[in-house]
CSV table of C-alpha atoms in Angstrom, one decimal:
chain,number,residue,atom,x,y,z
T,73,UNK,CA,110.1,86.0,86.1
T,74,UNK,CA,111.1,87.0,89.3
T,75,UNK,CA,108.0,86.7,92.4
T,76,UNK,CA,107.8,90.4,92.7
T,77,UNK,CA,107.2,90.8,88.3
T,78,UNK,CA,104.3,88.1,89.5
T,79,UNK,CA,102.4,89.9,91.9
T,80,UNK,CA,102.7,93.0,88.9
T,81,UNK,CA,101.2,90.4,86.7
T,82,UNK,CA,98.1,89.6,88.7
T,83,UNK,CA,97.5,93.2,90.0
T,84,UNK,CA,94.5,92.8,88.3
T,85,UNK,CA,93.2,89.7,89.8
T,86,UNK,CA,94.3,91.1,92.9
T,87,UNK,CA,92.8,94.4,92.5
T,88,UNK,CA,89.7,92.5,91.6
T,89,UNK,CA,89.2,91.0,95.2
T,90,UNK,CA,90.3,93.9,96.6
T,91,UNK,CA,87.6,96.2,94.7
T,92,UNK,CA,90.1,98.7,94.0
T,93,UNK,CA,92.2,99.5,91.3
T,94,UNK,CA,95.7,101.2,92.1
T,95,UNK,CA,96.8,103.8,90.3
T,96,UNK,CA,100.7,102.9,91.2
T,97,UNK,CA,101.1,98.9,91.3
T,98,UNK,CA,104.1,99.4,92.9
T,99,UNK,CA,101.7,99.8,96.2
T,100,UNK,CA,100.2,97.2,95.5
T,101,UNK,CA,103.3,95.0,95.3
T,102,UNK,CA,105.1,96.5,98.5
T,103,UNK,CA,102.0,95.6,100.2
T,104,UNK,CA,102.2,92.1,99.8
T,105,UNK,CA,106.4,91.7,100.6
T,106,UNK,CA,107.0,90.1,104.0
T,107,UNK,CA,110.2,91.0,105.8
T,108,UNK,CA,110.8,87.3,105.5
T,109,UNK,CA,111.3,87.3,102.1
T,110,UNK,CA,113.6,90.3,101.6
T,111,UNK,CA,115.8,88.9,103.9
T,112,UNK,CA,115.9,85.6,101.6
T,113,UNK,CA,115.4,87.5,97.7
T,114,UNK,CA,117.4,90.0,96.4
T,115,UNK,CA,114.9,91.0,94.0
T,116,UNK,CA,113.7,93.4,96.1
T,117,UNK,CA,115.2,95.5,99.4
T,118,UNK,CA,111.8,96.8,100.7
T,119,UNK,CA,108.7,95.5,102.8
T,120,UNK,CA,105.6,96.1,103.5
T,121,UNK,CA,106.5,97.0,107.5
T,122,UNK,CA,106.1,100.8,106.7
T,123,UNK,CA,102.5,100.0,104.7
T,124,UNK,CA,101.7,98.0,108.1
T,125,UNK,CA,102.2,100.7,110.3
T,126,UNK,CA,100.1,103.4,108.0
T,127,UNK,CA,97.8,101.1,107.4
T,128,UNK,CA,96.9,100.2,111.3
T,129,UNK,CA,96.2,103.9,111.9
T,130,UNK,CA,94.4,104.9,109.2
T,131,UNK,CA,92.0,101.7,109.7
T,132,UNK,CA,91.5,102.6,113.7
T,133,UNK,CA,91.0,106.2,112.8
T,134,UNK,CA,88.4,105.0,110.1
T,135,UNK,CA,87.0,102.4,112.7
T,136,UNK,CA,86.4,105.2,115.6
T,137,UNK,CA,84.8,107.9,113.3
T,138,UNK,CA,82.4,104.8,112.2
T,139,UNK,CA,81.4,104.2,116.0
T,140,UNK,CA,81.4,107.9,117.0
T,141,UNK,CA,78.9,108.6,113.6
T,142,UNK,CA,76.7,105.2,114.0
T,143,UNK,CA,76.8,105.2,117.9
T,144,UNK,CA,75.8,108.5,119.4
T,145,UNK,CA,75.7,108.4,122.6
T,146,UNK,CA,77.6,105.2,123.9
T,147,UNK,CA,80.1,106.2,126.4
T,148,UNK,CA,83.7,106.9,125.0
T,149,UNK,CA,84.7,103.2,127.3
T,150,UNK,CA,82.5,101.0,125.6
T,151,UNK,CA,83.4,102.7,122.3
T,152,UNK,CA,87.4,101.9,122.7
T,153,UNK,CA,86.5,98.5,123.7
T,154,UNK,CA,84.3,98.2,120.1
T,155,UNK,CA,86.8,99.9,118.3
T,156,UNK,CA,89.8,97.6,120.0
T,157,UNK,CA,87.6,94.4,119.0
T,158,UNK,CA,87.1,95.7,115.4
T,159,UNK,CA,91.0,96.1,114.6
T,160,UNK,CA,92.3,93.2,116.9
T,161,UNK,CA,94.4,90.8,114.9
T,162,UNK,CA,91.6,88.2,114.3
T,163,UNK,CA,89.5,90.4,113.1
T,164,UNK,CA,92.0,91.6,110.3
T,165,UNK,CA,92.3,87.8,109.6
T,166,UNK,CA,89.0,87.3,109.3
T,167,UNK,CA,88.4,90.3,106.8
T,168,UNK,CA,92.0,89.3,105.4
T,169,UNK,CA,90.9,85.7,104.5
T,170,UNK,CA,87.3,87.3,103.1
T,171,UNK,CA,89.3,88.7,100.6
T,172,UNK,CA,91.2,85.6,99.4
T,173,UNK,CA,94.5,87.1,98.8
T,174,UNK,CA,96.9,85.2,101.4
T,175,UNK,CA,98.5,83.4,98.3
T,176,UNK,CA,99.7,86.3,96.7
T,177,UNK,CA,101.5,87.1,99.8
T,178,UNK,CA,105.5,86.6,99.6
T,179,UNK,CA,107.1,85.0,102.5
T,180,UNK,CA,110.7,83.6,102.8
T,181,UNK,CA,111.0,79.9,103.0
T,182,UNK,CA,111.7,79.8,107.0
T,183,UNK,CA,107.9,81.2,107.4
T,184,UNK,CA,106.4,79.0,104.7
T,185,UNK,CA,107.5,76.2,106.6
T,186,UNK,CA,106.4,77.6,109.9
T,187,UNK,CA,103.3,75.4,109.9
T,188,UNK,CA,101.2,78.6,110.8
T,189,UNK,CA,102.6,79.7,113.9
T,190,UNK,CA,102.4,83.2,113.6
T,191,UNK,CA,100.3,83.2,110.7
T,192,UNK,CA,97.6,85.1,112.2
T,193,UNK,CA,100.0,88.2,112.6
T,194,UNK,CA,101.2,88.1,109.0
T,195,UNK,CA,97.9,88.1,107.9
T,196,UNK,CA,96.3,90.6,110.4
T,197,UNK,CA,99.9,92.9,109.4
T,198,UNK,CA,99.0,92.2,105.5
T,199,UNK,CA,95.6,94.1,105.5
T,200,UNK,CA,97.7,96.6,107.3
T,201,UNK,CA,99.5,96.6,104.2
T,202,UNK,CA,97.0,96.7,102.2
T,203,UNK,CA,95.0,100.0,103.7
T,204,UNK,CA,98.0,102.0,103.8
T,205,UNK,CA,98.8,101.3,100.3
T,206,UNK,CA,95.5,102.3,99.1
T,207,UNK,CA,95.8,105.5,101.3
T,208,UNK,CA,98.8,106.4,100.0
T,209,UNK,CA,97.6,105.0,96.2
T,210,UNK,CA,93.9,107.0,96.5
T,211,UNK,CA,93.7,108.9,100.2
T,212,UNK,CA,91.6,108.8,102.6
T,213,UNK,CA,88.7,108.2,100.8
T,214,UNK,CA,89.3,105.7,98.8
T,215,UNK,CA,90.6,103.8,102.5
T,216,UNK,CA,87.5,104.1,103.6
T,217,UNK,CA,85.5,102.7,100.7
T,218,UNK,CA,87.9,99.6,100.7
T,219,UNK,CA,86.7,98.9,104.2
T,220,UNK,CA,83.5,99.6,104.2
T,221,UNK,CA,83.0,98.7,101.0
T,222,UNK,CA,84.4,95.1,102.0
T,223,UNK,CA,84.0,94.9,105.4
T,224,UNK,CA,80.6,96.3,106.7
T,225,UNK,CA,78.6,93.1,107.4
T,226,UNK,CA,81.7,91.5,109.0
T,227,UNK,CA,82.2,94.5,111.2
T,228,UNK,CA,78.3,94.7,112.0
T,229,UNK,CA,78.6,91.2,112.9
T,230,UNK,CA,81.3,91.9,115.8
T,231,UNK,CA,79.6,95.0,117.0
């Protein structure tokens, strides 16, 4: 069994943590390819760099409509310096690492063996990942139930 069947054979373990069940696992699996370890396996040729980039807009869109709903009336400056603190790598880390998926996450032996530097990005870019595929797997709706679903007393906590 190949890494890639593996991830297809926890799905629902994953999916568990997650709180959301995919309707195509194949989401689910892209989401959790790093670059690094197409460029080292041939059983795959894609990545989750597309999910990554999705997924970043659809959680900053998410994150604004939150402050503009549950803030009215805080200046549009202090509400892009919220928002920017809410979607900041470390923050994505921290809800990343609430989650408890990292393992699951397939990296090619050069970043394994990085000793962490740059971990915080692959992690931050994983829950990237993660949203867009459940956009793309649900919509919009079911986006935004993942994060606030997961995510609302960590994101209280930074605001």
């Amino acid at each position: 069994m190949n890494a890639i069947e593996d991830i297809l054979e926890k799905a629902p373990e994953i999916e568990s943590r997650l709180n959301y069940h995919f309707q195509d696992r194949n989401l689910l699996t892209l989401a959790f390819v790093h670059r690094s370890y197409v460029n080292e396996n041939r059983d795959t040729n894609e990545h989750n760099e597309r999910l990554e980039f999705l997924g970043d807009s659809i959680l900053g869109m998410l994150i604004a409509e939150y402050l503009y709903r549950y803030l009215p009336g805080t200046p549009e400056g202090e509400l892009s310096h919220l928002r920017s603190r809410l979607v900041e790598a470390s923050s994505c880390v921290q809800y990343v690492q609430q989650l408890e998926v990292e393992q699951y996450l397939l990296l090619g032996k050069g970043e394994r063996m990085n000793d962490g530097r740059g971990r915080e990005s692959i992690l931050a870019d994983l829950l990237e990942a993660i949203i867009g595929a459940i956009f793309l797997d649900g919509g919009l709706p079911a986006a935004k139930a993942f994060l606030f679903k997961n995510f609302s007393p960590a994101i209280d906590s930074i605001l």
